[in-house]
Tab-separated table of C-alpha atoms and ligand atoms in Angstrom:
chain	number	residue	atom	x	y	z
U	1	UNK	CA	-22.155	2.405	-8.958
U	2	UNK	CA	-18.703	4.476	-9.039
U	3	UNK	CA	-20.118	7.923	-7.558
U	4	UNK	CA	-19.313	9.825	-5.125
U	5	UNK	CA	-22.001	8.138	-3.163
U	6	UNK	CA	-20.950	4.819	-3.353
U	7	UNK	CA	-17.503	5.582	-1.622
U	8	UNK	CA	-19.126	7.559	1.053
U	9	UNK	CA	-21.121	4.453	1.613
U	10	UNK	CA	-17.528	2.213	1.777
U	11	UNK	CA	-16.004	5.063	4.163
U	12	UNK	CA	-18.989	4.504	6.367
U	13	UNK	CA	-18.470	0.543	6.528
U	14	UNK	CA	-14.658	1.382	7.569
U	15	UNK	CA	-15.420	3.857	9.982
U	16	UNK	CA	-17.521	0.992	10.937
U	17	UNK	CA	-15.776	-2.010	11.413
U	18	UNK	CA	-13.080	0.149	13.688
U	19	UNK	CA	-11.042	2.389	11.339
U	20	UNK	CA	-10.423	5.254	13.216
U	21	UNK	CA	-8.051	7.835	11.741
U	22	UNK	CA	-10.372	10.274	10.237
U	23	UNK	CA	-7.483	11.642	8.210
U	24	UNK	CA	-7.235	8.389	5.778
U	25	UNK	CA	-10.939	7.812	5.820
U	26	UNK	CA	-11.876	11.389	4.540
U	27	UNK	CA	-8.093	10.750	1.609
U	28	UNK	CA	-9.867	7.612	0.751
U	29	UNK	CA	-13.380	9.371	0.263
U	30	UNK	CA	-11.607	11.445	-2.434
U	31	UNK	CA	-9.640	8.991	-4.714
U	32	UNK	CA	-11.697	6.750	-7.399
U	33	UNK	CA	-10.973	3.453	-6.678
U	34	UNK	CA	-12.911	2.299	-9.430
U	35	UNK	CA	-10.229	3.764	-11.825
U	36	UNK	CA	-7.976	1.491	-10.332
U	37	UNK	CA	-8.957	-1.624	-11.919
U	38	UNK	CA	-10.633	-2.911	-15.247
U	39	UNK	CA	-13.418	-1.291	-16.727
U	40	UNK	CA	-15.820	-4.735	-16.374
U	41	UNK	CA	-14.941	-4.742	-12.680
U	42	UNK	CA	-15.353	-1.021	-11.553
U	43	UNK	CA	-18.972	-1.903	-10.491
U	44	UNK	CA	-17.397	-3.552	-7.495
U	45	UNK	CA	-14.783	-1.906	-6.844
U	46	UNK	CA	-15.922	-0.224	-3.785
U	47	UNK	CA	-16.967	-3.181	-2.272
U	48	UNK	CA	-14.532	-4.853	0.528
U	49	UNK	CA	-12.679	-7.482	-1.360
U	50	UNK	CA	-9.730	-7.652	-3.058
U	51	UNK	CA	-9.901	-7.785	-7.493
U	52	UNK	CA	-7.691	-8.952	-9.867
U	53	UNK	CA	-5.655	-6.713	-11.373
U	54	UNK	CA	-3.755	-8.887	-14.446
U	55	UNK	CA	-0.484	-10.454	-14.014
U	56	UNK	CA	-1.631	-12.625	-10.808
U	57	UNK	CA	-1.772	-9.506	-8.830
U	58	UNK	CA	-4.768	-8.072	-7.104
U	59	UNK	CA	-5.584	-4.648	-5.946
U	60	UNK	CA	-5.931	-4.721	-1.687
U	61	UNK	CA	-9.084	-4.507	-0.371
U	62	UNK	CA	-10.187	-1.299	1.014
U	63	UNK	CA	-10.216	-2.091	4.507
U	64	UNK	CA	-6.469	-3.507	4.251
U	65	UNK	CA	-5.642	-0.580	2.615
U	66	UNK	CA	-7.215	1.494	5.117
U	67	UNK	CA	-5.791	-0.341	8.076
U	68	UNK	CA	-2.590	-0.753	7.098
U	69	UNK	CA	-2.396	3.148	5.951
U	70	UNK	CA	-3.388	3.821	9.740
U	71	UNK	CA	-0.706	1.344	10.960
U	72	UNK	CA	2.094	3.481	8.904
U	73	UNK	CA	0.808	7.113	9.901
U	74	UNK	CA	0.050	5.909	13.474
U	75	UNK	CA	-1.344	8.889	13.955
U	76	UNK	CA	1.356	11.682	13.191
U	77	UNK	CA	2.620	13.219	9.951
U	78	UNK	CA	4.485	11.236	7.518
U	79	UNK	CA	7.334	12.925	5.527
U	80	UNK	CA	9.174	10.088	3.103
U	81	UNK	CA	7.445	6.992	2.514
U	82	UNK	CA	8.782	3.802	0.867
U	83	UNK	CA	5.907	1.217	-1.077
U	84	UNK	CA	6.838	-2.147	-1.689
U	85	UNK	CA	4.356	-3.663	-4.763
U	86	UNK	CA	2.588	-1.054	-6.593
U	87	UNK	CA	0.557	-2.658	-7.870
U	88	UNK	CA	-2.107	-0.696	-9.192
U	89	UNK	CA	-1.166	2.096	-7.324
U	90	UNK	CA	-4.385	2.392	-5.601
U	91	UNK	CA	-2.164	2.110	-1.829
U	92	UNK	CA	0.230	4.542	-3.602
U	93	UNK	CA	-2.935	7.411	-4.121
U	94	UNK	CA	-3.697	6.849	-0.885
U	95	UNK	CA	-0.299	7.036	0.689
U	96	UNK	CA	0.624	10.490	-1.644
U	97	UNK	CA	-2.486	12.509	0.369
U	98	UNK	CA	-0.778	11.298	3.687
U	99	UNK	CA	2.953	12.183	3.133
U	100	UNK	CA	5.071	14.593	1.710
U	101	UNK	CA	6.760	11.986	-0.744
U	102	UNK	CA	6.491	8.678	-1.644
U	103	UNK	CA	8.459	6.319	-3.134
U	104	UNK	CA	6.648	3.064	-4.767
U	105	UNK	CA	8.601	0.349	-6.081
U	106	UNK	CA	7.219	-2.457	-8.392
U	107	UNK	CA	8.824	-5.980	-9.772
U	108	UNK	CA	6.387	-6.457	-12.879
U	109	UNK	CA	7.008	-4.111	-15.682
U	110	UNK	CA	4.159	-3.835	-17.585
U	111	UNK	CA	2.069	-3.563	-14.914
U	112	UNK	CA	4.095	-0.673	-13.473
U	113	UNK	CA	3.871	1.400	-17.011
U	114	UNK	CA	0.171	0.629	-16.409
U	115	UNK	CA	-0.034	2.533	-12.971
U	116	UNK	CA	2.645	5.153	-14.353
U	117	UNK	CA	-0.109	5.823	-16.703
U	118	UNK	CA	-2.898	5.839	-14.430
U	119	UNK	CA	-1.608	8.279	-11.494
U	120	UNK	CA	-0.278	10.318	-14.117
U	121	UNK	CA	-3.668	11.175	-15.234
U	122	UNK	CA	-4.700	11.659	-11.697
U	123	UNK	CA	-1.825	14.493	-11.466
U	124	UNK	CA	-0.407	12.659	-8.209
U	125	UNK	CA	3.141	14.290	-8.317
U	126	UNK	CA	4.479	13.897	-5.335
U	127	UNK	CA	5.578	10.208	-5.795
U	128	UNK	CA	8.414	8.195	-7.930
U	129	UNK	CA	7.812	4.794	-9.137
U	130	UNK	CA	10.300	2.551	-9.905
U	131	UNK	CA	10.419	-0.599	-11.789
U	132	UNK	CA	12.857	-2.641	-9.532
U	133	UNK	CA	12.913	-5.333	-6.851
U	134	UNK	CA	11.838	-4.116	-3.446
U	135	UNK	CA	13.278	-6.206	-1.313
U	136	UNK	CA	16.671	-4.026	-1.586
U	137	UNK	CA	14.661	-0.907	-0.943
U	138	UNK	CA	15.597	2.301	-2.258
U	139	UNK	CA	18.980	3.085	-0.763
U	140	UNK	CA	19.786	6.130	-2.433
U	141	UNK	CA	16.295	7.681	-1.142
U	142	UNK	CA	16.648	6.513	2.099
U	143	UNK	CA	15.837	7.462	4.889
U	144	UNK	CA	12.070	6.816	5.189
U	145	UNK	CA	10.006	7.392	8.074
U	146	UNK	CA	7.522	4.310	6.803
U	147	UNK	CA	7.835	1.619	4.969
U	148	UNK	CA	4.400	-0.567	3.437
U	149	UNK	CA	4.915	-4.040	1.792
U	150	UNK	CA	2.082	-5.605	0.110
U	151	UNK	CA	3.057	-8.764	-0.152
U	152	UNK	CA	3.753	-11.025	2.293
U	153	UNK	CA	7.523	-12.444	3.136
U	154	UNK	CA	8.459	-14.756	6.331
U	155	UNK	CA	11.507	-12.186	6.839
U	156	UNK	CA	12.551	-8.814	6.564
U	157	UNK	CA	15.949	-8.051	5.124
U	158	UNK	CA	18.808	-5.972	7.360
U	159	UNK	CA	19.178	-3.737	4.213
U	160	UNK	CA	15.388	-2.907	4.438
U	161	UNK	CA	15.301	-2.020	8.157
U	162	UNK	CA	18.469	-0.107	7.523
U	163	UNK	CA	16.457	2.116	5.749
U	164	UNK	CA	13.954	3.189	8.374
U	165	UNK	CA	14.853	6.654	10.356
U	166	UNK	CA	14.798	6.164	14.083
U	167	UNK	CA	11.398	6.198	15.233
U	168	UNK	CA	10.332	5.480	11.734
U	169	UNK	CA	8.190	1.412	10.974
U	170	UNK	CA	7.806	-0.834	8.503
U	171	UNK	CA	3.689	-2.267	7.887
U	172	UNK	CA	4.146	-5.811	6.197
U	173	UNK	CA	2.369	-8.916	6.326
U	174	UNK	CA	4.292	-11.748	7.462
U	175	UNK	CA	4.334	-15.553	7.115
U	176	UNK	CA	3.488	-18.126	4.436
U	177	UNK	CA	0.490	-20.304	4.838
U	178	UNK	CA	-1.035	-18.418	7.726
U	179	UNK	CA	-0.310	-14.555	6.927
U	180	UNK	CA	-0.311	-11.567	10.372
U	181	UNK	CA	0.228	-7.851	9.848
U	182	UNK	CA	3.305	-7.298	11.386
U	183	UNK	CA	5.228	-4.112	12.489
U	184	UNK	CA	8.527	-3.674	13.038
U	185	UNK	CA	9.391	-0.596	14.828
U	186	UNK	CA	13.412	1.173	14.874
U	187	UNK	CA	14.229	2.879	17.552
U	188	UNK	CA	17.798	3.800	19.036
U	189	UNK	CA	18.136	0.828	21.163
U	190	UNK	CA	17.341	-1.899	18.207
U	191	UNK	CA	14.125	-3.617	16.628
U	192	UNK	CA	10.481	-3.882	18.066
U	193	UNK	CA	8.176	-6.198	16.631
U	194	UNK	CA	4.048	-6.416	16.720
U	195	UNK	CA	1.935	-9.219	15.306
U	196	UNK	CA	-1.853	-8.389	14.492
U	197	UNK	CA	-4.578	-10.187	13.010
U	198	UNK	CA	-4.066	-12.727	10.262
U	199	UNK	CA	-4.180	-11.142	6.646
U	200	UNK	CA	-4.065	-12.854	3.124
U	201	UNK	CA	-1.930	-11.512	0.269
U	202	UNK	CA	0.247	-12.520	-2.592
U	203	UNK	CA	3.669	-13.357	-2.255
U	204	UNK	CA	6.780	-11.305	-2.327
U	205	UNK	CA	9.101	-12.368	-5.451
U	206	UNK	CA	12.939	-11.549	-5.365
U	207	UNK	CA	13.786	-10.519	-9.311
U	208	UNK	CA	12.515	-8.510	-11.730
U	209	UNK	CA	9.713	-8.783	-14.770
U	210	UNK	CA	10.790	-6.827	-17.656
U	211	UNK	CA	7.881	-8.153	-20.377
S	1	LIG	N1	-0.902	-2.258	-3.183
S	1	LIG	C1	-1.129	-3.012	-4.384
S	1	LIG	C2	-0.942	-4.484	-4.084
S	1	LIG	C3	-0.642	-5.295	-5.257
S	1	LIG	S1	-0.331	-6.986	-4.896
S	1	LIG	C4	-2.531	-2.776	-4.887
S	1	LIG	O1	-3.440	-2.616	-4.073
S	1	LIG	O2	-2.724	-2.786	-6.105
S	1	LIG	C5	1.388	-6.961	-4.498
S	1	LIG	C6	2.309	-6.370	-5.506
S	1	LIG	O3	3.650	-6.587	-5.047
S	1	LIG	C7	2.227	-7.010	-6.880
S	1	LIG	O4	2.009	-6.024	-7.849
S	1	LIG	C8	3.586	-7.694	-7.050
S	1	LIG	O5	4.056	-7.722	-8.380
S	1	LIG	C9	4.462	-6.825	-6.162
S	1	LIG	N2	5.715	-7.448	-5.721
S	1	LIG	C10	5.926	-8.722	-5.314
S	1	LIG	N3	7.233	-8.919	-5.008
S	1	LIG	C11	7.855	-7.721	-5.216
S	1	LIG	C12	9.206	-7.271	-5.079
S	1	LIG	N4	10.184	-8.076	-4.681
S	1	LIG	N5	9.488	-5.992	-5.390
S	1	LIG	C13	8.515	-5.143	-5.818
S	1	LIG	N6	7.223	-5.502	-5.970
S	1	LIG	C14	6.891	-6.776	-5.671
């Protein structure tokens, strides 16, 4: 139910409902989802939907995390990359095969020192979590060539696109009720914004969760 056979069988479902980028599918063949959530649910974890993951949270679905991994790389080579809700830091695995660095920041604490825990045993090293609120984005490590929010927010703060290198977009879903991936592109003249296809995630919170 959790080998290596099972998540051949997911990349194959990707690859066919229109992923393309045969860099993330062949990243994603690699990393054991089913360590990414509770022991009763591994058993499904390679299937297409989204799980729980305590707190109110839920792990994305492997197709979201797949699509909106090949909305961020767009096809070229990522250097710094920003993550906004961790999570379980499945999206973070992913996102530490495709670039050089990534940053991953997380309101809830316990659930962070969970992940922390998690990727740690996985050896990732080429990421930093922090336990902080997102929305205010990492100045200090900025620039970042991509950003990734997963959680959706009607509106994107300045200090957040300030953060993007020229050239460089942020993936997000955007809205309330009705959700759409959404990209927001920088480039030297100002902002350029795409809608996709409608999406359903939790909600971005402003704040913190120590306990
Ligand atoms: N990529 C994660 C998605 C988790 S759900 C995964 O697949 O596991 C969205 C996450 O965003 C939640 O963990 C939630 O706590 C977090 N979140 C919501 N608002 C936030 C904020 N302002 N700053 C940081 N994280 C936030």
């Amino acid at each position: 139910m959790t080998s290596q056979r099972t998540r051949m069988r997911m990349i194959e479902r990707l690859r066919n409902y229109g992923i393309t980028d045969e860099i993330i599918l062949s990243v994603m063949g690699t990393i054991p989802r089913h360590l990414f959530v509770e022991e009763a649910l591994a058993s499904r974890a390679y299937e297409d939907v989204a799980l729980p993951i305590n707190y109110g949270q839920t792990i994305s679905s492997p197709w979201m995390v797949a699509r909106m991994s090949e909305l961020l790389r767009n096809n070229s080579s990522l250097n710094k990359v920003l993550e906004i809700g961790t999570g379980c830091g499945y999206q973070t695995a992913v996102l530490a095969k495709l670039a050089n660095y990534v940053y991953s920041v997380e309101r809830i604490g316990p659930l962070l020192t969970r992940t922390r825990i998690r990727l740690h045993k996985l050896q990732i090293k080429n990421i930093s979590l922090k336990h902080a609120d997102g929305l205010l984005g990492l100045p200090d490590a900025s620039p970042f060539d991509g950003i990734i929010m997963t959680a959706v927010t009607t509106h994107i703060p300045d200090t957040l696109l300030e953060q993007l290198t020229i050239g460089g977009r942020i993936v997000f879903p955007r809205g309330s009720n009705k959700q759409n991936l959404c990209i927001i592109e920088k480039n030297a003249n100002g902002y350029e914004e795409t809608m996709l296809e409608e999406v359903n995630f939790v909600p971005i919170i402003s704040g913190v969760i120590k306990k």
